[in-house]
Coordinates of C-alpha atoms and ligand atoms in Angstrom, one line a residue:
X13 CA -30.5 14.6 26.0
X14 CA -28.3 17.1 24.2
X15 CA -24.3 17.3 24.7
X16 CA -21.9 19.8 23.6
X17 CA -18.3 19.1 23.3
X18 CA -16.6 22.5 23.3
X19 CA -13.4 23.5 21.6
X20 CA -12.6 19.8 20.1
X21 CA -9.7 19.0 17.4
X22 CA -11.4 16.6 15.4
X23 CA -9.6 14.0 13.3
X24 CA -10.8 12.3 10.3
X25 CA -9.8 10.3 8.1
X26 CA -9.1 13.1 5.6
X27 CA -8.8 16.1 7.7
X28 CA -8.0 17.6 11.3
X29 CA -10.3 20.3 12.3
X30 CA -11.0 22.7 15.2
X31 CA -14.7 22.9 15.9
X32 CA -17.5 22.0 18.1
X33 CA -19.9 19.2 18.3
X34 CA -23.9 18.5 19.3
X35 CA -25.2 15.1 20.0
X36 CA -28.6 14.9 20.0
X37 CA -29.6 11.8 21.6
X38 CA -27.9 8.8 20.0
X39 CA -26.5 11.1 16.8
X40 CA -24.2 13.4 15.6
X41 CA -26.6 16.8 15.0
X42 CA -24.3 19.8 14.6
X43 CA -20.5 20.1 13.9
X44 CA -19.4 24.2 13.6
X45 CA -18.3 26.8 15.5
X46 CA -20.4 29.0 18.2
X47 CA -22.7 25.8 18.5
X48 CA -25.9 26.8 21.0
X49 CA -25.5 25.1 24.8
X50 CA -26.8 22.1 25.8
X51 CA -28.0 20.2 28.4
X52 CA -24.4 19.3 28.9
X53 CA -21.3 20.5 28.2
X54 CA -17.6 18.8 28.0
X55 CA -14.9 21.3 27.2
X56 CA -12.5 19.3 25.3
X57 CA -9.7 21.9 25.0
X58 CA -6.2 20.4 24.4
X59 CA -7.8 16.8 23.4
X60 CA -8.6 15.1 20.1
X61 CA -12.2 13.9 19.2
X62 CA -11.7 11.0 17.0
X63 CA -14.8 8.6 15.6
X64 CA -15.1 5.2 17.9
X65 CA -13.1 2.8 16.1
X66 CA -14.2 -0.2 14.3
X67 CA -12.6 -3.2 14.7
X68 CA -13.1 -5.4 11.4
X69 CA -12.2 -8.7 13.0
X70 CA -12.7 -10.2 16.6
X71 CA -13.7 -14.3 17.9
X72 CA -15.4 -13.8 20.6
X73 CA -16.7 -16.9 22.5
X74 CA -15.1 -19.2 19.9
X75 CA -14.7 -22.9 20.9
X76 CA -11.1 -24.4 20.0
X77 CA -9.3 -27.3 20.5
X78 CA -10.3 -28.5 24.0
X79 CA -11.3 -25.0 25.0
X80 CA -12.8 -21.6 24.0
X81 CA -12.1 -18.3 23.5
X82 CA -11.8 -16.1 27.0
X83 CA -13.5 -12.9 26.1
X84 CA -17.2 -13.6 25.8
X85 CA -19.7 -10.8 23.9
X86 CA -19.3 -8.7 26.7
X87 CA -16.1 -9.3 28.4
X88 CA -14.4 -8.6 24.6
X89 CA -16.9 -5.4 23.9
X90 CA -16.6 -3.9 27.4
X91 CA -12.3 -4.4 27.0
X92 CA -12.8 -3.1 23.1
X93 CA -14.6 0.0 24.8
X94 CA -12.0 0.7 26.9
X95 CA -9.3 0.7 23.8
X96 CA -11.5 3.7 22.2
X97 CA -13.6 0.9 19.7
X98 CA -16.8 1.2 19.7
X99 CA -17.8 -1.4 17.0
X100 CA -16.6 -4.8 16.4
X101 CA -17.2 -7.4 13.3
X102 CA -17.8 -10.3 14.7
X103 CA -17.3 -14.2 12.9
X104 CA -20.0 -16.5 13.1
X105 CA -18.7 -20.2 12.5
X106 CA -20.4 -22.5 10.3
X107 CA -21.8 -25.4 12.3
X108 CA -24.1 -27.9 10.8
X109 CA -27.5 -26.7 9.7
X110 CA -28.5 -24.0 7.9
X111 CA -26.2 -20.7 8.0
X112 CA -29.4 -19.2 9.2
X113 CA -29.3 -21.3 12.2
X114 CA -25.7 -20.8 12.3
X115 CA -26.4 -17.1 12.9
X116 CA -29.4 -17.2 15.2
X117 CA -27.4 -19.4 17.6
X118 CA -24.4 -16.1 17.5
X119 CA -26.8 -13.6 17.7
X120 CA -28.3 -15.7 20.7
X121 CA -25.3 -15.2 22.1
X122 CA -24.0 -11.8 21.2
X123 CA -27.4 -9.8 22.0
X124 CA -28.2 -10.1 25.3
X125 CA -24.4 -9.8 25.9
X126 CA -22.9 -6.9 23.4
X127 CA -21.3 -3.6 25.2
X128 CA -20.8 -2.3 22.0
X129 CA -22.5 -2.5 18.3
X130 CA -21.2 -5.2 17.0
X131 CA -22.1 -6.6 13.3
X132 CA -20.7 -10.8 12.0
X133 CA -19.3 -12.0 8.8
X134 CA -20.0 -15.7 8.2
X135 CA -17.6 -17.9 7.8
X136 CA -18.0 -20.5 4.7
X137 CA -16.3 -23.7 6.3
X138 CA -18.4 -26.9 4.5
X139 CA -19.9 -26.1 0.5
X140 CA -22.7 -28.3 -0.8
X141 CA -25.6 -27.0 -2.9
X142 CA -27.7 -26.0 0.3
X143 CA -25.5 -24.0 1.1
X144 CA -24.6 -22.3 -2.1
X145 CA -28.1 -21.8 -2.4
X146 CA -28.4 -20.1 0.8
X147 CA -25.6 -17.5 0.4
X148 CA -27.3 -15.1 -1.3
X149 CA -29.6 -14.5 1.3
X150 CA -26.9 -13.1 3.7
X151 CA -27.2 -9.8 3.2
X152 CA -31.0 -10.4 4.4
X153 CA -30.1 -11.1 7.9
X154 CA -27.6 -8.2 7.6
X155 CA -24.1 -9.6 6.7
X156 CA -22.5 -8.5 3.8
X157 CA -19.2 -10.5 4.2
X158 CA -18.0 -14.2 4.2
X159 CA -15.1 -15.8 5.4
X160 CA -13.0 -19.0 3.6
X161 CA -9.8 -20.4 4.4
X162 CA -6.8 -22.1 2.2
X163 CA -5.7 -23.6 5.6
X164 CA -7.0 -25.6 8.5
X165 CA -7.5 -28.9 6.4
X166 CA -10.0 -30.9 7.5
X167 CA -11.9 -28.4 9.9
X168 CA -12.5 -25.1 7.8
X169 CA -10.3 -25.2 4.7
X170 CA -12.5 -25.2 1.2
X171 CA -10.8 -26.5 -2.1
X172 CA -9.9 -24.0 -4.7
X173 CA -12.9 -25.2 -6.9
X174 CA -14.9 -24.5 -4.4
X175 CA -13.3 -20.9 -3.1
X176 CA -13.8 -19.9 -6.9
X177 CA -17.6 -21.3 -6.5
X178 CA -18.4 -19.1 -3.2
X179 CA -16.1 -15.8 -4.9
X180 CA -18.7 -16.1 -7.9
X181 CA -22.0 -16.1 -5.9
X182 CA -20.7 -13.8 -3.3
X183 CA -20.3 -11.2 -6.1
X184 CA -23.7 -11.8 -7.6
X185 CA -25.0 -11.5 -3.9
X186 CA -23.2 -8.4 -3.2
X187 CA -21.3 -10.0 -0.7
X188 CA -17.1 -9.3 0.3
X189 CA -14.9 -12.6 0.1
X190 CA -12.5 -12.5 2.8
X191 CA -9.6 -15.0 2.8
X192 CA -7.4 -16.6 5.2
X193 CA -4.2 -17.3 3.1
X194 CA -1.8 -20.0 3.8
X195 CA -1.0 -23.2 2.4
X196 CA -2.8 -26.2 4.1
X197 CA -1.5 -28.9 2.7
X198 CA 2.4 -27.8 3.3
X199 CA 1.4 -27.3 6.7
X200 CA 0.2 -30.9 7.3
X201 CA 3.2 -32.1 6.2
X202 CA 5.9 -29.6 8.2
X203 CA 3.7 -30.4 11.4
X204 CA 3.9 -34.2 10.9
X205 CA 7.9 -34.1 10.2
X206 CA 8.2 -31.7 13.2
X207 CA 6.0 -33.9 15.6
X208 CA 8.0 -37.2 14.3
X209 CA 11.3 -35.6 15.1
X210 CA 10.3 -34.3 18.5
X211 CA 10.0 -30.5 18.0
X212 CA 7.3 -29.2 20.1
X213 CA 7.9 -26.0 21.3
X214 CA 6.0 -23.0 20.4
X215 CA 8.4 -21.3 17.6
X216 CA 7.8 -24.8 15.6
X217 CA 3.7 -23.3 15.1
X218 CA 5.5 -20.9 12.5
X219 CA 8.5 -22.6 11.4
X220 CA 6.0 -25.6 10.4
X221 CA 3.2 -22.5 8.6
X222 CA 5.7 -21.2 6.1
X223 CA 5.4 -17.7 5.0
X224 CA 5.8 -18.6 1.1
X225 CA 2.8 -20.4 2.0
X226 CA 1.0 -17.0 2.8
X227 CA 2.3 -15.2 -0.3
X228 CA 1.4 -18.1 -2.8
X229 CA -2.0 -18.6 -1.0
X230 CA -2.7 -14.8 -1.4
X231 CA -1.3 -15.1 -5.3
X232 CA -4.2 -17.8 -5.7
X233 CA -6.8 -16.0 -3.6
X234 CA -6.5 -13.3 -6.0
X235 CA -6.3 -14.9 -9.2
X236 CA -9.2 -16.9 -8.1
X237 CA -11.2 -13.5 -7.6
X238 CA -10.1 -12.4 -11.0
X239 CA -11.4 -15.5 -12.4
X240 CA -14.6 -15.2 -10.6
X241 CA -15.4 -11.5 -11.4
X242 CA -15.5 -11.1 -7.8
X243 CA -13.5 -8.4 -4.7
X244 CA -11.3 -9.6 -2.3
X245 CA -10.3 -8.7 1.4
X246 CA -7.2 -10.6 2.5
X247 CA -7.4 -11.0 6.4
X248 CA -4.7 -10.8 8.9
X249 CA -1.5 -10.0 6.0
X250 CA 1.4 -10.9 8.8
X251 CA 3.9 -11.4 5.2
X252 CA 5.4 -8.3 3.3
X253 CA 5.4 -10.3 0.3
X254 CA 0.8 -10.4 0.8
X255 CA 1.7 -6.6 0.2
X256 CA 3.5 -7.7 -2.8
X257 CA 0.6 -9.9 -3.8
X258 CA -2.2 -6.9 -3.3
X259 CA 0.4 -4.2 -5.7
X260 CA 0.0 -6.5 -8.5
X261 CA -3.5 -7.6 -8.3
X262 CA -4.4 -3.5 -8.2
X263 CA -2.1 -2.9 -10.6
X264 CA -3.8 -5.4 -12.4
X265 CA -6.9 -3.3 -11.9
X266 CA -8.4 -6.2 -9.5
X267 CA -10.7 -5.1 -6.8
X268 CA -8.1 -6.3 -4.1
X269 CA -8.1 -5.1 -0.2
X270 CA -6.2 -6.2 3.2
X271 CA -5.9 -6.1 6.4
X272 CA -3.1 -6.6 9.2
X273 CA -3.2 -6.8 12.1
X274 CA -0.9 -5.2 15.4
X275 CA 0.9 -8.3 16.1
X276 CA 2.0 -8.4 13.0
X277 CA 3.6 -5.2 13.2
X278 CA 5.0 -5.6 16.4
X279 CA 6.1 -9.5 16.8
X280 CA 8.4 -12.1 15.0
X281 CA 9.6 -15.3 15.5
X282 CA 11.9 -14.4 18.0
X283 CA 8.7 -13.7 20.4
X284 CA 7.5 -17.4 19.9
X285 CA 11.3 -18.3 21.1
X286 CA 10.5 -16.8 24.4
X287 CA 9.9 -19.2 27.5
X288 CA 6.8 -17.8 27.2
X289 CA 6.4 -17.9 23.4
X290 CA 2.8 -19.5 23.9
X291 CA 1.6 -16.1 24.8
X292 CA 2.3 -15.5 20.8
X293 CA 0.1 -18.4 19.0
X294 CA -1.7 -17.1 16.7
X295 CA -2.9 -18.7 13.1
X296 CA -1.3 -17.3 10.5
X297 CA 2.3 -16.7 13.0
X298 CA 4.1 -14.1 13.7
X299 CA 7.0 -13.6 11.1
X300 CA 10.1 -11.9 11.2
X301 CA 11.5 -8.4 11.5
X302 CA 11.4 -7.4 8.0
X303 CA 8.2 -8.4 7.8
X304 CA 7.2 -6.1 10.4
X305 CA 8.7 -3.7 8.2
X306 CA 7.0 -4.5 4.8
X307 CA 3.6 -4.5 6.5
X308 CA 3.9 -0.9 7.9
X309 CA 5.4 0.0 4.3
X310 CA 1.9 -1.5 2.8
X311 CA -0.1 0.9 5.4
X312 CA 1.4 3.8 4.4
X313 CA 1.5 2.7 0.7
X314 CA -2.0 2.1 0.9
X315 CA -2.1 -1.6 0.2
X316 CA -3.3 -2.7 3.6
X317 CA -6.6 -0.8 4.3
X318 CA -7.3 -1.2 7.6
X319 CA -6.1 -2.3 10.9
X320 CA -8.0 -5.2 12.9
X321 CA -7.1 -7.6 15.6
X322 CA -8.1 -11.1 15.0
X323 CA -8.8 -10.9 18.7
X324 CA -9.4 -14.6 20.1
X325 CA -7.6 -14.8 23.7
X326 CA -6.8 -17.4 25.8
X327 CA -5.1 -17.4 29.4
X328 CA -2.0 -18.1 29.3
X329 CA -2.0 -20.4 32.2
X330 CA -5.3 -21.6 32.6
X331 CA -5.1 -23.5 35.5
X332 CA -4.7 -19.9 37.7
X333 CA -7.9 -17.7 38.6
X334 CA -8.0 -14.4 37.6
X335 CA -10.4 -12.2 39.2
X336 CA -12.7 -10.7 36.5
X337 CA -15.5 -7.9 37.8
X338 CA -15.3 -9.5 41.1
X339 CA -15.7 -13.0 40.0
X340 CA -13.2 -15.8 40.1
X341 CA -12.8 -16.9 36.1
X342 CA -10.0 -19.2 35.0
X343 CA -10.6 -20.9 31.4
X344 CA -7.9 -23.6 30.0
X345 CA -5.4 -21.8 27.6
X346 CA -2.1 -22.0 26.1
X347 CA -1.1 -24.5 28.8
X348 CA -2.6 -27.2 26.9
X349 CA 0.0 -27.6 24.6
X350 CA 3.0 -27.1 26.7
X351 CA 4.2 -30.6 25.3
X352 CA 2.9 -29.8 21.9
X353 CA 2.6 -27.1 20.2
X354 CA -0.1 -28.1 17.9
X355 CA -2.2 -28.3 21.1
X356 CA -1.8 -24.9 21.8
X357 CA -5.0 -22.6 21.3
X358 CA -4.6 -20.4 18.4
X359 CA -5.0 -16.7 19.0
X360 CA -4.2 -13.6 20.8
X361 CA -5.8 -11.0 23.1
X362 CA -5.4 -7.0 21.3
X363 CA -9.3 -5.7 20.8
X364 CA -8.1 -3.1 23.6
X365 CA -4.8 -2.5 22.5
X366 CA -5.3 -1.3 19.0
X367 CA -5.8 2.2 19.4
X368 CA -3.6 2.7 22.5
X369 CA -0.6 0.7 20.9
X370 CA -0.9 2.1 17.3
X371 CA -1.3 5.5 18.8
X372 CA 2.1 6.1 20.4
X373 CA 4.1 3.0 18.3
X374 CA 2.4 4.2 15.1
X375 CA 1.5 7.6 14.8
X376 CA 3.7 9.4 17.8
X377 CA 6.3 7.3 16.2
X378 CA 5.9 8.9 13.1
X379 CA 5.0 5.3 10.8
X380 CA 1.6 7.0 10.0
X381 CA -0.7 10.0 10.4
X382 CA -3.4 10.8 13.2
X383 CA -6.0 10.7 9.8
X384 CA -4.4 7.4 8.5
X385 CA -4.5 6.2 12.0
X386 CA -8.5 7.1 12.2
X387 CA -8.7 5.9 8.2
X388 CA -6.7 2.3 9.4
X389 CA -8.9 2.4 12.6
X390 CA -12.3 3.3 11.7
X391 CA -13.2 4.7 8.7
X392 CA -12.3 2.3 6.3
X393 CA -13.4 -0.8 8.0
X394 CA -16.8 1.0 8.2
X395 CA -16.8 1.9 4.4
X396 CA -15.2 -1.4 3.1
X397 CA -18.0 -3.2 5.3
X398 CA -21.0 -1.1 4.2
X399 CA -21.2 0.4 8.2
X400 CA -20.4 4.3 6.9
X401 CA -21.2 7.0 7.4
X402 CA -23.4 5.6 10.6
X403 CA -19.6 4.5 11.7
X404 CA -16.4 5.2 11.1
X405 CA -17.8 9.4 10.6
X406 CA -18.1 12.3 12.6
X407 CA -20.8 14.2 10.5
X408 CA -24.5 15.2 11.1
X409 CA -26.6 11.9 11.1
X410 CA -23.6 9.8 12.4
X411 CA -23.8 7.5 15.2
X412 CA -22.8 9.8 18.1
X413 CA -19.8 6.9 18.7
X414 CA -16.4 8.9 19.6
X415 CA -13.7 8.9 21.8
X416 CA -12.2 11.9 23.5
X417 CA -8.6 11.4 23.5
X418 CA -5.9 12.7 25.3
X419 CA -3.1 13.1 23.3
X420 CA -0.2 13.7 26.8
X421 CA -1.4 11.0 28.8
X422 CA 1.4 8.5 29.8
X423 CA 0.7 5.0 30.6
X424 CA 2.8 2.1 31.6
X425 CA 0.4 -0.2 29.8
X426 CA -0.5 -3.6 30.4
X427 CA -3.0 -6.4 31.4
X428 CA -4.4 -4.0 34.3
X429 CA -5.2 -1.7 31.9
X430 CA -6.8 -4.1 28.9
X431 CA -9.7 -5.3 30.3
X432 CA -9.2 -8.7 28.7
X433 CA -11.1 -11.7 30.3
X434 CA -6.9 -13.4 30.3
X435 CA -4.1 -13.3 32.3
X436 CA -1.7 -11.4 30.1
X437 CA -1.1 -8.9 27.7
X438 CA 1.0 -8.9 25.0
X439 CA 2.3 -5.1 25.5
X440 CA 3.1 -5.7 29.2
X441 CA 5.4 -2.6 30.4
X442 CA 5.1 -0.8 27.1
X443 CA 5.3 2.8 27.8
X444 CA 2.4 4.6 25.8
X445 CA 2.0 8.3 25.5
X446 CA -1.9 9.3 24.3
X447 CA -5.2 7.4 25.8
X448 CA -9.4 7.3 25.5
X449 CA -10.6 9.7 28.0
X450 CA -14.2 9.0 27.5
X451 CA -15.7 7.0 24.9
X452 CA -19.3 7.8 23.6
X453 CA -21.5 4.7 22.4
X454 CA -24.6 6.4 20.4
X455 CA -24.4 9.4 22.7
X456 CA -23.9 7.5 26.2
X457 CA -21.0 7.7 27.8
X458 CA -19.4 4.2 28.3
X459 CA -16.1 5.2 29.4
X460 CA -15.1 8.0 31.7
X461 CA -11.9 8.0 32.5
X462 CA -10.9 4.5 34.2
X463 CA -14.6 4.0 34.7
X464 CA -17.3 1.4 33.2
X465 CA -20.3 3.3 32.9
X466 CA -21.8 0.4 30.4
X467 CA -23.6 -2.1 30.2
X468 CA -24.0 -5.6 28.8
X469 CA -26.7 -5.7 25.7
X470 CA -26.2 -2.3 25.3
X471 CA -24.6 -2.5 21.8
X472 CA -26.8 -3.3 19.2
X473 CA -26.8 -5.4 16.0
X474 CA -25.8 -3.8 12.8
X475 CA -27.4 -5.2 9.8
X476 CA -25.1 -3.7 6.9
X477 CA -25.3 -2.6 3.7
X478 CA -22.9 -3.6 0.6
X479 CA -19.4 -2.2 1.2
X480 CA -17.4 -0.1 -1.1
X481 CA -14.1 -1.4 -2.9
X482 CA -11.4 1.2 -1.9
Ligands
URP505 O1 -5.1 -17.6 15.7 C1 -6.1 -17.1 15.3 N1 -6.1 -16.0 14.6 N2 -7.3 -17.7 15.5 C2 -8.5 -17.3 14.9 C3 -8.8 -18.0 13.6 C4 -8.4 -17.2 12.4 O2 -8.0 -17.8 11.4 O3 -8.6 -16.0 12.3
ZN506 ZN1 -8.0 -16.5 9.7
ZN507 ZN1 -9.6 -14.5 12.8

């Protein structure tokens, strides 16, 4: 099956050009002018062509606390489809067993289920010399990435000994360290004191997860790296002084990279003091203002290198149905800490909502550029992950993955338009300007308009290759 899109302004993440494109099947085969018909043709005069985005970070179907997250391998592909992404990086947690076992249970999971192609990083949760033996062999089953935490003590925080062990074999293995950064033990303590003097409402999850905590943790992430000879990807920066922390580690010469996320470019503390301020759990918080303002300073600075979501839903009231593709659904959320906050599921719906939201509030707001939009988006997720130039690219031999968007169309967004598996979205009554038309998947068209034209296990598995340091 051949398809020509006609008269498209494509946008990189280096340049904006006017030109044509032929897919051939599931790839990219011809980008030019005065390209031969094909089987089909889409004139897309007056839109943008952008490639599908890639979202470095989502929990799908993660259990927490006394529940799990809402948006399943499909329910959170099909909704990330419908935002314009058309690959998502997926964590696996680490269980007992082997991490080989760890992954053939997700991929159990994920495959028969995946609308889009999705790939995992592994989280490192438990060291002991199994385990550090068995690293290496990651990037065999196709993960090229790992996952530790300075926070979450006694569930998934590693020492610092042992953080400096895994940064030292994931560099011989040719594997990425990511880091959650905050302090653990600081947060033990705040939540005690808070519980004991009866604070329980939902502003106390970030008054109680200090952002000095974030900025030191990311200081010692870093210096641990150097130490270990090894490159770093700080997850989720939601602190301006984690941009801080990247300038001097670069400047430093250290191989050194971030991401942030939209809530952290959007929300503060004075969200969480909302009557609803559950909505806006998420591990690490939302900060404050300034923050806000730091973090897009870092994008355009080119400190924080891409853009993901950390998206790991919940309802909001999970003792109320929703209908979900004609189904009743209702899964316990946020209401199970409405005594205590430390009971409330941490995490937020947004795999939808990137592109849409950073669109108009990013780049029509003139905070960054349609190419640093696709480069935040797309491009460098796919390149920092070892995915590119099969994603993240519109050039010959790409994955045919791109979304035809239309740059004037106005939408009073919210959780109609999301496609979440949960009961509310975050941007409810936002006023957006710019929107996927259709969204290609390897050639097939999985979005048309306000249509779902795909299906689940349609996305495939992508084993990846090592990354590059940008
Ligand atoms: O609140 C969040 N983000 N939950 C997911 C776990 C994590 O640390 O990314
Ligand atoms: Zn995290
Ligand atoms: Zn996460």
């Amino acid at each position: 099956m051949s398809i020509l899109i006609k008269n498209a302004t494509i946008i990189s993440h280096t340049d904006t050009v006017r030109a044509d494109i032929i897919i051939e099947d599931e790839i990219i085969a011809e980008i030019g002018s005065n390209l031969p018909n094909a089987k089909q043709v889409i004139d897309a005069a007056g839109k943008f062509i952008m490639p599908g985005g890639v979202d470095p970070h989502t929990h799908f179907d993660l259990p927490m606390f006394e529940t799990v997250s809402s948006d399943d391998h499909y329910t959170g592909t099909k909704a990330a489809a419908f935002g314009g992404t058309t690959t998502v990086l997926d964590f696996v947690p680490q269980s007992p067993g082997t991490l080989q076992n760890n992954i053939k249970v997700w991929r159990a999971k994920a495959d028969p289920k995946a609308a889009v192609d999705f790939g995992f990083h592994m989280n490192i949760t438990h060291l002991d010399d199994e385990i550090a033996a068995e690293i290496p062999s990651l990037p065999e089953w196709g993960i090229t990435s790992l996952k530790v935490f300075t926070a979450y003590n006694g569930r998934l925080r590693l020492q610092d000994g042992e953080i400096f062990k895994v940064l030292r074999i994931a560099a011989k293995s040719n594997l990425l360290t990511m880091l959650h950064a905050e302090n653990g033990d600081v947060i033990d303590i705040l939540v005690d004191e808070a519980l004991t003097a009866g604070h329980t409402k939902p502003e106390w999850h970030a008054l109680t997860r200090p952002a000095w905590g974030a900025v030191e943790a990311a200081f010692r992430a870093a210096s641990l790296a150097a130490q270990a000879g090894a490159p770093l990807y700080l997850v989720h920066m939601n602190v301006s002084g984690e941009v801080d922390q990247v300038k001097y580690a670069r400047m430093h010469g250290l191989p050194v990279m971030g991401e942030s996320c939209p809530q952290y470019l959007f929300f503060s503390i004075d969200h969480l003091r909302r009557p609803d301020g559950a909505k806006w759990v998420c591990s690490p918080p939302v900060r404050s203002p300034e923050d806000n303002i730091g973090l897009w300073q870092g994008l355009r600075d080119g400190l924080i290198h891409t853009i993901g979501t950390d998206h790991c839903p919940f309802f909001y009231n999970g003792t109320q149905p929703i209908i979900y593709e004609g189904q009743s659904v209702m899964i316990p959320g946020k209401e199970l800490g409405v005594d205590d906050f430390t009971k409330i599921p941490n995490g937020l719906p947004g795999v939808g909502d990137r592109l849409p939201v950073l669109w108009t509030y990013g780049v029509r707001a003139g905070r960054i550029t349609p190419n640093q939009f696709v480069a935040l988006t797309s491009a460098n997720p796919a390149r920092i992950f070892g995915l590119y130039p099969r994603k993240g690219s519109l050039q010959p031999g790409s994955d045919a993955d791109l979304v035809i968007w239309d740059p004037d169309r106005r939408v009073i967004y919210g959780v109609a338009h999301a496609h979440h598996r949960t009961d509310y979205n975050l941007y409810e009554n936002w006023e957006l300007v710019g929107y996927p038309e259709k969204v290609f998947l390897r050639g097939h068209l999985i979005i048309d308009g306000d249509r779902w034209m795909g299906q689940p296990g349609m996305g495939k598995f992508l084993p990846r290759s090592k990354g590059e340091v940008l």
